[in-house]
Coordinates of C-alpha atoms in Angstrom, one line a residue:
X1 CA 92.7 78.3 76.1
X2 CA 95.3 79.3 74.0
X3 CA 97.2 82.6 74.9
X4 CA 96.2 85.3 72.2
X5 CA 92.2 84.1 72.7
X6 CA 92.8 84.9 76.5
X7 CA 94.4 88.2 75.2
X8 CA 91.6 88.9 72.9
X9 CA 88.4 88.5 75.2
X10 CA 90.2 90.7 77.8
X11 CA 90.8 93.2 75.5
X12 CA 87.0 93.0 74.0
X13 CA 85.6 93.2 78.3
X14 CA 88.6 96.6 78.7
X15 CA 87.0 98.3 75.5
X16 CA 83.3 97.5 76.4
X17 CA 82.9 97.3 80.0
X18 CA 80.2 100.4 80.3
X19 CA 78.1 97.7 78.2
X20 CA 79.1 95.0 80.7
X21 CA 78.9 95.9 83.8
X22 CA 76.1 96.2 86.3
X23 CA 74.2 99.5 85.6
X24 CA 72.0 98.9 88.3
X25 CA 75.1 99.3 90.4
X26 CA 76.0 102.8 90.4
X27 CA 75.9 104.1 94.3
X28 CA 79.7 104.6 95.1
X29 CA 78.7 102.9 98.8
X30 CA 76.3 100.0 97.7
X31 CA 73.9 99.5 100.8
X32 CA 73.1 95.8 102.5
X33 CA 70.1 95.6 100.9
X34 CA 71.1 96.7 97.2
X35 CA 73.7 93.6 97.9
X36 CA 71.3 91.2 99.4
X37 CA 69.0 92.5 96.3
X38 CA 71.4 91.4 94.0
X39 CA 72.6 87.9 95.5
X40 CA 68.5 87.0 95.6
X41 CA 68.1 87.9 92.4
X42 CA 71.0 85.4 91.4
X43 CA 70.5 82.1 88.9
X44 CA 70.7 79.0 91.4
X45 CA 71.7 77.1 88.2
X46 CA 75.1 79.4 87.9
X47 CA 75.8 80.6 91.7
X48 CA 75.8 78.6 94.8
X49 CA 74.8 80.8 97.2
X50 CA 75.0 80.0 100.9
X51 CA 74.4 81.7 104.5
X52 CA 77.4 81.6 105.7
X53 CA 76.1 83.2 109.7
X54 CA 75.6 86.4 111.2
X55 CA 77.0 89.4 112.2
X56 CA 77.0 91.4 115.3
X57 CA 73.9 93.0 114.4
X58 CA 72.5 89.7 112.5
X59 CA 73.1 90.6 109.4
X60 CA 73.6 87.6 107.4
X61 CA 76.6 87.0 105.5
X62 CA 77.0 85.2 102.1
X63 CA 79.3 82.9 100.1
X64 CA 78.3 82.8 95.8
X65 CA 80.3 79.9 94.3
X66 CA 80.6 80.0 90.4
X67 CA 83.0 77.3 89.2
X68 CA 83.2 73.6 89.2
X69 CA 87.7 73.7 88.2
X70 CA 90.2 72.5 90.0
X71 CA 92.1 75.6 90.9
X72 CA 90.3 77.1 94.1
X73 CA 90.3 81.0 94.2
X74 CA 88.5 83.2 97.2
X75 CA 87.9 86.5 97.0
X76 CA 86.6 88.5 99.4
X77 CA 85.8 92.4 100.3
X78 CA 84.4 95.1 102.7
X79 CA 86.2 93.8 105.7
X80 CA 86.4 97.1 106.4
X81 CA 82.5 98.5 106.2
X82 CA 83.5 101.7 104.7
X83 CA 85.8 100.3 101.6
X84 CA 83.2 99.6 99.4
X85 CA 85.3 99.3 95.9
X86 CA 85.7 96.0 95.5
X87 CA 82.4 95.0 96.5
X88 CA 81.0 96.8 93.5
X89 CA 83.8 94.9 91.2
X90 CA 82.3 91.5 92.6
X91 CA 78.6 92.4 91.7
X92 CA 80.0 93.5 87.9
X93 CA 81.3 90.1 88.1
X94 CA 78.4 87.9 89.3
X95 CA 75.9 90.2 86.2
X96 CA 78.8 89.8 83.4
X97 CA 78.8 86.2 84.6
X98 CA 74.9 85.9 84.2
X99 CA 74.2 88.2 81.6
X100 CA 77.5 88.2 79.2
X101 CA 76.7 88.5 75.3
X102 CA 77.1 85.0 73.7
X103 CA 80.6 86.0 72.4
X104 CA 81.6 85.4 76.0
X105 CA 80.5 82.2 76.1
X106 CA 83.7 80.1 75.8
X107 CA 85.3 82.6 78.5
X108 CA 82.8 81.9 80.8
X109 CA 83.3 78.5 80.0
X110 CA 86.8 78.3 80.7
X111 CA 87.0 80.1 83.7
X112 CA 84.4 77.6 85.0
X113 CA 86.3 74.3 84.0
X114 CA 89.3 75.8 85.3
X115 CA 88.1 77.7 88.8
X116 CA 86.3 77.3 91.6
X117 CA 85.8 80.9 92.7
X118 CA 84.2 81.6 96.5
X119 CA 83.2 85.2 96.7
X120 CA 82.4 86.3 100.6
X121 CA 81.2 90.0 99.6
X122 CA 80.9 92.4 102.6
X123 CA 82.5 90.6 105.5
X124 CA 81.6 93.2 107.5
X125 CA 78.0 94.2 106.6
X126 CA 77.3 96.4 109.7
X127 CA 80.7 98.4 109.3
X128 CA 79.1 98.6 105.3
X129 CA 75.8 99.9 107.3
X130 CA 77.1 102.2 109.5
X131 CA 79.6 104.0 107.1
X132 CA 83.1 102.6 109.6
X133 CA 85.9 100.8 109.0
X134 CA 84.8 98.6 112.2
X135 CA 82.5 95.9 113.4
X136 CA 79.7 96.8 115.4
X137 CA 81.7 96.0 118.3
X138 CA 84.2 98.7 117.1
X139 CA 86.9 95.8 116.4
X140 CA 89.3 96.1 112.9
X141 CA 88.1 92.6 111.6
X142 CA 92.0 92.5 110.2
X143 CA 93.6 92.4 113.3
X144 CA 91.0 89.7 114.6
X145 CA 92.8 86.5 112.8
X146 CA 94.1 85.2 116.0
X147 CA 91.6 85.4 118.6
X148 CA 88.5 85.4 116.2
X149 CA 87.0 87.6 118.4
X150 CA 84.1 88.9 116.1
X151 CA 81.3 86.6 114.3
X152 CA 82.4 87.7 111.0
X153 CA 86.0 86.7 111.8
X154 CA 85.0 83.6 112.4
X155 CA 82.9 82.9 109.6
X156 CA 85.7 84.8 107.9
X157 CA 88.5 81.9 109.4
X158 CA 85.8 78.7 108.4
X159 CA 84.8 79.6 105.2
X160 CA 88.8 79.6 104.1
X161 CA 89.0 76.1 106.2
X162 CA 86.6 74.7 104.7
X163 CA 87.6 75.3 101.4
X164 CA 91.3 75.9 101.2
X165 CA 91.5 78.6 98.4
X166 CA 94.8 77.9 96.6
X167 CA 94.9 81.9 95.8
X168 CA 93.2 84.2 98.1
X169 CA 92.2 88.2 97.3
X170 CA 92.0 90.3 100.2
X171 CA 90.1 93.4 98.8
X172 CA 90.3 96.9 100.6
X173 CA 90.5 100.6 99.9
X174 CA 93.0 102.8 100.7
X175 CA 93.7 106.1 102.1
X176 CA 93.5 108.8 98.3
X177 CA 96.8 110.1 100.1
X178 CA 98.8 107.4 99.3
X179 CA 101.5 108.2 96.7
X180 CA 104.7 106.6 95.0
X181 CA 107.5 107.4 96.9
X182 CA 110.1 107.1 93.9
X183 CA 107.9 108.3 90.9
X184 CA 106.1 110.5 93.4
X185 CA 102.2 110.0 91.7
X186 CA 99.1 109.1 93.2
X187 CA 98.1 105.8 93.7
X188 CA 95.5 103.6 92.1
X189 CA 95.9 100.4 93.0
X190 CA 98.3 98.7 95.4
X191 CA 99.4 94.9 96.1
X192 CA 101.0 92.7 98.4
X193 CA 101.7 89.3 98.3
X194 CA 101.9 89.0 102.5
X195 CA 104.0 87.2 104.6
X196 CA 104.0 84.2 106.1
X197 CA 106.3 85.1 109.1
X198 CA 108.6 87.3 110.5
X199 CA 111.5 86.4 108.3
X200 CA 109.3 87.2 105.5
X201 CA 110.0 83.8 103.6
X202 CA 109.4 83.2 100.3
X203 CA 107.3 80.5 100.3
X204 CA 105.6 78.7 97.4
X205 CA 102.3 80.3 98.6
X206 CA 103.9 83.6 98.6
X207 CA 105.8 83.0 95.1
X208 CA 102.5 82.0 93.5
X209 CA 101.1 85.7 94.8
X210 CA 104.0 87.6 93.6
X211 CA 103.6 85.8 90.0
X212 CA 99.8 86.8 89.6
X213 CA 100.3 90.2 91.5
X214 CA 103.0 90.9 88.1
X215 CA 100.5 88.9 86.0
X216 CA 97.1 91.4 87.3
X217 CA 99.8 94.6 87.1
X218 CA 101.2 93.3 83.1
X219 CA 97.9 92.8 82.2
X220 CA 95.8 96.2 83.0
X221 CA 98.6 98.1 82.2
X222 CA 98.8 96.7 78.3
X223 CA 94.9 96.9 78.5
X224 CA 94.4 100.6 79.2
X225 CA 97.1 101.0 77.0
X226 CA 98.5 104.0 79.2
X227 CA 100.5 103.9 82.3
X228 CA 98.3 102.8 85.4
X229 CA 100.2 104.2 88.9
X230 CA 100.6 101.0 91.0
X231 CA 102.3 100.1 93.9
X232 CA 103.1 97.7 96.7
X233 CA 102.8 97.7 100.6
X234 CA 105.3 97.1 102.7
X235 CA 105.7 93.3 103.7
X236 CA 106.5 93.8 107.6
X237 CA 104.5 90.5 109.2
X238 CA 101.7 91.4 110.8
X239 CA 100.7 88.3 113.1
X240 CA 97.3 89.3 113.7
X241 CA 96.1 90.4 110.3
X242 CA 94.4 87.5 107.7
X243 CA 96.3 88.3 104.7
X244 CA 99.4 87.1 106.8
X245 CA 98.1 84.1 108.5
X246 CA 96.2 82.8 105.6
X247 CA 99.8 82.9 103.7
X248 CA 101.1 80.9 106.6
X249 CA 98.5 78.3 105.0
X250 CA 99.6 78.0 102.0
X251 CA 97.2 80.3 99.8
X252 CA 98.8 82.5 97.5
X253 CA 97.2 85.5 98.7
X254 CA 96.9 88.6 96.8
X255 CA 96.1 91.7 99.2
X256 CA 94.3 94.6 96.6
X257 CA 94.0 97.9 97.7
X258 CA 91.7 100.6 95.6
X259 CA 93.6 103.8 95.5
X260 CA 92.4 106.7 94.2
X261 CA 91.7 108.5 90.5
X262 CA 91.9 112.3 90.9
X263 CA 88.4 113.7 88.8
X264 CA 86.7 110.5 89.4
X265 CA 84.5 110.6 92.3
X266 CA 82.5 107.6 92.1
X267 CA 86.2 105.5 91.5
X268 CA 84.5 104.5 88.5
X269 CA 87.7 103.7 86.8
X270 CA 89.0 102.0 90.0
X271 CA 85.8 99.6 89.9
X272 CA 87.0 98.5 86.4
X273 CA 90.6 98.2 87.5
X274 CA 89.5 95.2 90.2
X275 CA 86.8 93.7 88.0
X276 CA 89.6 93.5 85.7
X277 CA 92.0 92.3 88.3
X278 CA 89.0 89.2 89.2
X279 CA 89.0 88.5 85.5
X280 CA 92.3 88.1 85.1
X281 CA 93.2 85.8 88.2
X282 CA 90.2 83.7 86.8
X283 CA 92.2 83.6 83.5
X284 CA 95.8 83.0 84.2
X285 CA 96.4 81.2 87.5
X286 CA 96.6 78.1 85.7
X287 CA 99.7 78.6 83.8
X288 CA 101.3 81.1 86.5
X289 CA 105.4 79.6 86.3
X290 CA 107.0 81.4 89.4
X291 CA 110.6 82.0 88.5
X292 CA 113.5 84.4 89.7
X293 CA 113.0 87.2 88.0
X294 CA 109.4 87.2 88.8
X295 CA 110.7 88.8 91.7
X296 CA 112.7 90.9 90.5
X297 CA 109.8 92.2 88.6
X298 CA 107.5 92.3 91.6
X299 CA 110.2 94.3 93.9
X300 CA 110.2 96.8 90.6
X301 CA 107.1 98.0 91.7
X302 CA 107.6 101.6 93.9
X303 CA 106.8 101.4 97.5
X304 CA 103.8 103.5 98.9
X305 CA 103.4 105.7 101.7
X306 CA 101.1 108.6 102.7
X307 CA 102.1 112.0 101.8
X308 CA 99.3 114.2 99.4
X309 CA 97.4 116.5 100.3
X310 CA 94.1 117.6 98.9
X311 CA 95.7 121.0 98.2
X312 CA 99.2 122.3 99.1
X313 CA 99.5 125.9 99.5
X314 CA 102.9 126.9 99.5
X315 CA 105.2 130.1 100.8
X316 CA 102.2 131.7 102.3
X317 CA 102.5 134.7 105.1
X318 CA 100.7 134.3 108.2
X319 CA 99.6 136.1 111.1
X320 CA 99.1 134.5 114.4
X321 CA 99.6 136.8 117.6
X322 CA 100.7 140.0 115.6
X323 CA 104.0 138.0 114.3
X324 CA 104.2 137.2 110.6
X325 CA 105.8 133.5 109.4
X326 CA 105.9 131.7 106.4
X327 CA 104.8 128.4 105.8
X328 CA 103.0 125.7 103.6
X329 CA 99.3 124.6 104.2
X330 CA 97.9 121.0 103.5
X331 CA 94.6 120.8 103.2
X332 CA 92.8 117.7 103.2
X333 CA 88.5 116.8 102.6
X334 CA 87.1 114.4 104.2
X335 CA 84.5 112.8 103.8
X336 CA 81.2 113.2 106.5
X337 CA 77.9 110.4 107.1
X338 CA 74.7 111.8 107.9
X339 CA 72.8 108.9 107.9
X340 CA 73.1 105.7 105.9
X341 CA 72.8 107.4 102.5
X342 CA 73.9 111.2 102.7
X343 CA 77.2 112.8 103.4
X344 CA 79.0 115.8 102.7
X345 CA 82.9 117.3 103.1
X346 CA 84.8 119.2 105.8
X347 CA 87.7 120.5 104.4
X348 CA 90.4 121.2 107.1
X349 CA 94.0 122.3 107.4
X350 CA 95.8 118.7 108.1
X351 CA 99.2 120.3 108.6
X352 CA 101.0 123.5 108.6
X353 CA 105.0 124.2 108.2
X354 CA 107.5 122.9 105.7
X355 CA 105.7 120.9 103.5
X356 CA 108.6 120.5 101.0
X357 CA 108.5 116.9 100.4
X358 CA 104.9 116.3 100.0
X359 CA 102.7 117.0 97.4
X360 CA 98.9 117.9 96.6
X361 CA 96.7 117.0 94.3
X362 CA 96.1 120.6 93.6
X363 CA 99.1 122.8 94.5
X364 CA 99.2 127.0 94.9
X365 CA 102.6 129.2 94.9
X366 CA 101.7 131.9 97.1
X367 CA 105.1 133.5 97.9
X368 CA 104.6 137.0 98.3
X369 CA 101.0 136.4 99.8
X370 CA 99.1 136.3 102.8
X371 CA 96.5 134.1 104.5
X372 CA 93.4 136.2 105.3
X373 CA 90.0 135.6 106.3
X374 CA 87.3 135.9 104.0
X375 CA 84.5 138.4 103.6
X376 CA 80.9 137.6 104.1
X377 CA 78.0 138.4 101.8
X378 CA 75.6 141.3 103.0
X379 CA 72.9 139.4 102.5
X380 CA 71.1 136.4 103.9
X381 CA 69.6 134.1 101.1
X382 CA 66.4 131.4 101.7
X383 CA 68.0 128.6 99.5
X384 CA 70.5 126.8 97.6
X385 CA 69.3 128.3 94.6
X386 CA 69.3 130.9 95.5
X387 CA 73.4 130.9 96.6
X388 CA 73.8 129.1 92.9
X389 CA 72.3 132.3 91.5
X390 CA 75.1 134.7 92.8
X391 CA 78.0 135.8 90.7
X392 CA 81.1 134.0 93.0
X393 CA 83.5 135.0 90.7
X394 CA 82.6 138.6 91.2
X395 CA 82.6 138.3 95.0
X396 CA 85.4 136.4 94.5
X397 CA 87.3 139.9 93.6
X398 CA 85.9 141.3 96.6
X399 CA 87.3 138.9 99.0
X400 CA 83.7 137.4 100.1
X401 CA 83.5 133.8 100.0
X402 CA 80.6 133.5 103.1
X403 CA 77.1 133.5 102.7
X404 CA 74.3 133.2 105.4
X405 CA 71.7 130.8 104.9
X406 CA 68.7 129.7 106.7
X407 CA 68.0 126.5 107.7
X408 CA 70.7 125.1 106.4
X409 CA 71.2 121.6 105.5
X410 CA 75.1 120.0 105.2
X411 CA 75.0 117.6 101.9
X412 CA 77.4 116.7 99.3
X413 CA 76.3 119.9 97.2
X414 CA 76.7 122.3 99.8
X415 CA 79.8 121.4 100.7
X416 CA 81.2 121.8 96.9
X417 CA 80.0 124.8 96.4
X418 CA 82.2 128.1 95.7
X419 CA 80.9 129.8 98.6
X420 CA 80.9 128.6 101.9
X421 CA 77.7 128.7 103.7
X422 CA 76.9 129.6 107.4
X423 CA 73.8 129.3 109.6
X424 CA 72.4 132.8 109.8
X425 CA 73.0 133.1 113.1
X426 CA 76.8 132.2 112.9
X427 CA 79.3 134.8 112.7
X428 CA 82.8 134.0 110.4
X429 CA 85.5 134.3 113.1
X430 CA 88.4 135.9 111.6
X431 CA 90.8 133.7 113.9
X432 CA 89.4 130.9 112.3
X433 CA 90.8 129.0 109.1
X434 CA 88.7 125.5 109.7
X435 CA 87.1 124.5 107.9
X436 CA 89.0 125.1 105.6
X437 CA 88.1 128.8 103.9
X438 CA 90.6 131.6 103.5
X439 CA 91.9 134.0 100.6
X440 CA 95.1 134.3 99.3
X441 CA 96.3 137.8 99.0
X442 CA 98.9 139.3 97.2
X443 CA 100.9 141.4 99.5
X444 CA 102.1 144.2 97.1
X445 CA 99.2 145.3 95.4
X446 CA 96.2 143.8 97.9
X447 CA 94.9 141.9 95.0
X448 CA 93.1 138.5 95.9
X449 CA 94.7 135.4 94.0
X450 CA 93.3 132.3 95.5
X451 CA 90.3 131.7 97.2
X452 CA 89.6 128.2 99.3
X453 CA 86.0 127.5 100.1
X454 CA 85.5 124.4 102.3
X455 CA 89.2 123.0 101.2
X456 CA 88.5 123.4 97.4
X457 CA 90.5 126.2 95.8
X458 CA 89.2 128.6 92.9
X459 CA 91.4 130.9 90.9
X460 CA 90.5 134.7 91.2
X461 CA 91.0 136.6 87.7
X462 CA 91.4 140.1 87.8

């Protein structure tokens, strides 16, 4: 396929890919049996599907094969149960494959004389289950490449065997406080091309990864037509990890990490950023030419490390023990199961001092101002109606930022709310800042600035 149609059809899936994509699959942590729903529900005459075994809690695992090509490409994803990004990119995949408008047709075509793809979505279906980054035997399947400890480690090992991908994608998410050290932004998609050993070598393997890593990063930066923050891991060997020993093998493999999007809470825009990745591979690994400056290129892009916060409040005046000090506050949300399908935040102080060198997603100046506990509404309500019905921004200016609430429930709404709510028979300790709820007062005139409610932070006009 000449280069400008490949350029074209790319550009056509970029613009339109709310019309292409699996609407069905809009749940930002697709369950086991929404996938199993939608491998079942696959066209045998397209996909290969296979049971591939079991996992600890006999769940079975699947490999989809589209593709009859040469060039052998497997992609896999939720080694980690509770990285569930990618695994929703390979189900947009699998329906635009099935159900692409007939302009697609020579693209699907061509990526099917050209590839054999193996797609082992959800390696790690109980981890997907239960909401952790573990097996059910509480094992990190990607440290488990050397004693193949876990039944999906060992599938994980003979599926590659058997097939002997000549690229491999390792799909993950990462930590939303991940940042670019030298540009200093957040993160939305990181790469690695792994080594192969200690001494890092650049192997023909590894070369082949670094030319479609620049390939996938050229690509989706020309097709959003804007800037996309990227990055790159740091390549220290890790013997026990797959990425690393499947390199050692000879498969160009691609580690992809989903980053994060600030505003977008479903990482909708990160679930187009590796479907767009998948297409791409598809598209160009057969005319990938390693050469030096393909290096160059791929060492261009900035190192990551960890170092946001949700919110940075800096310069504030605290009290602890009748002294005063000043100091920054990062404050970080995580993210709390109850149950397989509901979860809510806890926002929490994750570190206190001098803060200089890291940044927030959200960030306060509050020289000249003091921490303080909030104030609690007189008042017990019944509901979360109820709570919605107050004026906050009124009791804002009062310093109250606490309500009472019967029977109350801890879900994603409650939790995101500008008041912070409390069992009724809980009393708001003034020594205590966790979870995260405070105002920010200024000093001189006594005037609230800031209020934080549950790690979120919310202006305070006069």
């Amino acid at each position: 396929m000449e280069k400008d149609t490949k350029e074209k059809f790319l550009k056509t899936i970029c613009n339109n890919f709310l019309n292409l994509q699996d609407t069905d699959n809009y749940f930002r942590f697709p369950s086991y049996d929404f996938l199993i729903q939608k491998i079942t529900s696959l066209d045998k005459n397209i996909f290969r599907i296979e049971k591939l075994g079991k996992s600890v809690e006999l769940r079975d695992i699947y490999g989809i094969k589209f593709g009859k090509g040469p060039i052998k490409i497997m992609a896999w994803s939720q080694m980690h149960g509770d990285e569930p990004t990618a695994t929703r990119a390979i189900l947009d995949f699998f329906y635009f494959i099935q159900n692409h408008p007939e302009e697609f047709d020579d693209l699907i075509n061509y990526i099917s004389q050209k590839c054999t793809i193996l797609f082992v979505p959800m390696v790690n279906p109980d981890g997907a289950e239960h909401h952790t980054r573990e097996n059910a035997w509480d094992i990190d399947l990607n440290r488990d490449a050397l004693r193949l400890t876990a039944p999906e480690s060992k599938i994980l090992k003979m599926v590659f065997d058997d097939f002997q991908p000549e690229y491999s994608l390792n799909m993950h998410n990462q930590s939303k406080y991940y940042g670019c050290e030298s540009t200093g932004e957040h993160v939305e998609l990181s790469f690695l091309a792994t080594a192969p050993d200690k001494e890092r070598s650049l192997t023909v393997s590894r070369k082949r990864a670094i030319s479609l890593i620049n390939k996938i990063v050229e690509k989706i930066n020309a097709l959003e037509n804007q800037h996309i923050p990227m990055g790159k891991y740091d390549d220290k060997f890790e013997p026990r990890a797959f990425g690393d020993n499947f390199q050692a093998e000879n498969s160009g493999l691609v580690l992809i990490e989903s980053g994060y999007v600030p505003g977008d809470e479903n990482e909708e825009k990160l679930r187009k950023l590796n479907f767009l990745s998948l297409i791409i591979t598809c598209l160009y690994t057969d005319d990938l030419d390693y050469k030096k400056k393909d290096l160059q290129k791929y060492n261009e892009l900035p190192a990551i490390s960890e170092f946001y916060f949700d919110v940075i409040v800096r310069n504030a005046t605290l009290n602890q023990d009748g002294k005063q000090f000043i100091a920054d506050l990062g404050i970080k949300r995580e993210l709390v199961w109850q149950g397989k399908s509901k979860y809510y935040y806890f926002g929490f102080i994750s570190e206190l001092g001098d803060l200089s060198t890291l940044k927030g997603f959200d960030e306060i100046d509050a020289t000249n101002c003091i921490i303080k506990p909030v104030n609690t509404y007189n008042k017990s309500v019944q509901n979360i109606d109820e709570v919605k019905s107050l004026n906050y921004k009124e009791l804002h200016k009062k310093g109250i930022a606490s309500v009472k609430m019967d029977r109350l429930s801890l879900t994603k709404e409650s939790t995101s709310m500008p008041l912070n709510i409390l069992p009724i028979h809980e009393d708001w300790s003034p020594e205590k800042l966790s979870p995260a709820t405070f105002l920010i007062e200024d000093s001189i005139s006594g005037e609230t600035k800031f209020i934080i409610v549950n790690g979120v932070y919310f202006p305070v006009n006069p």
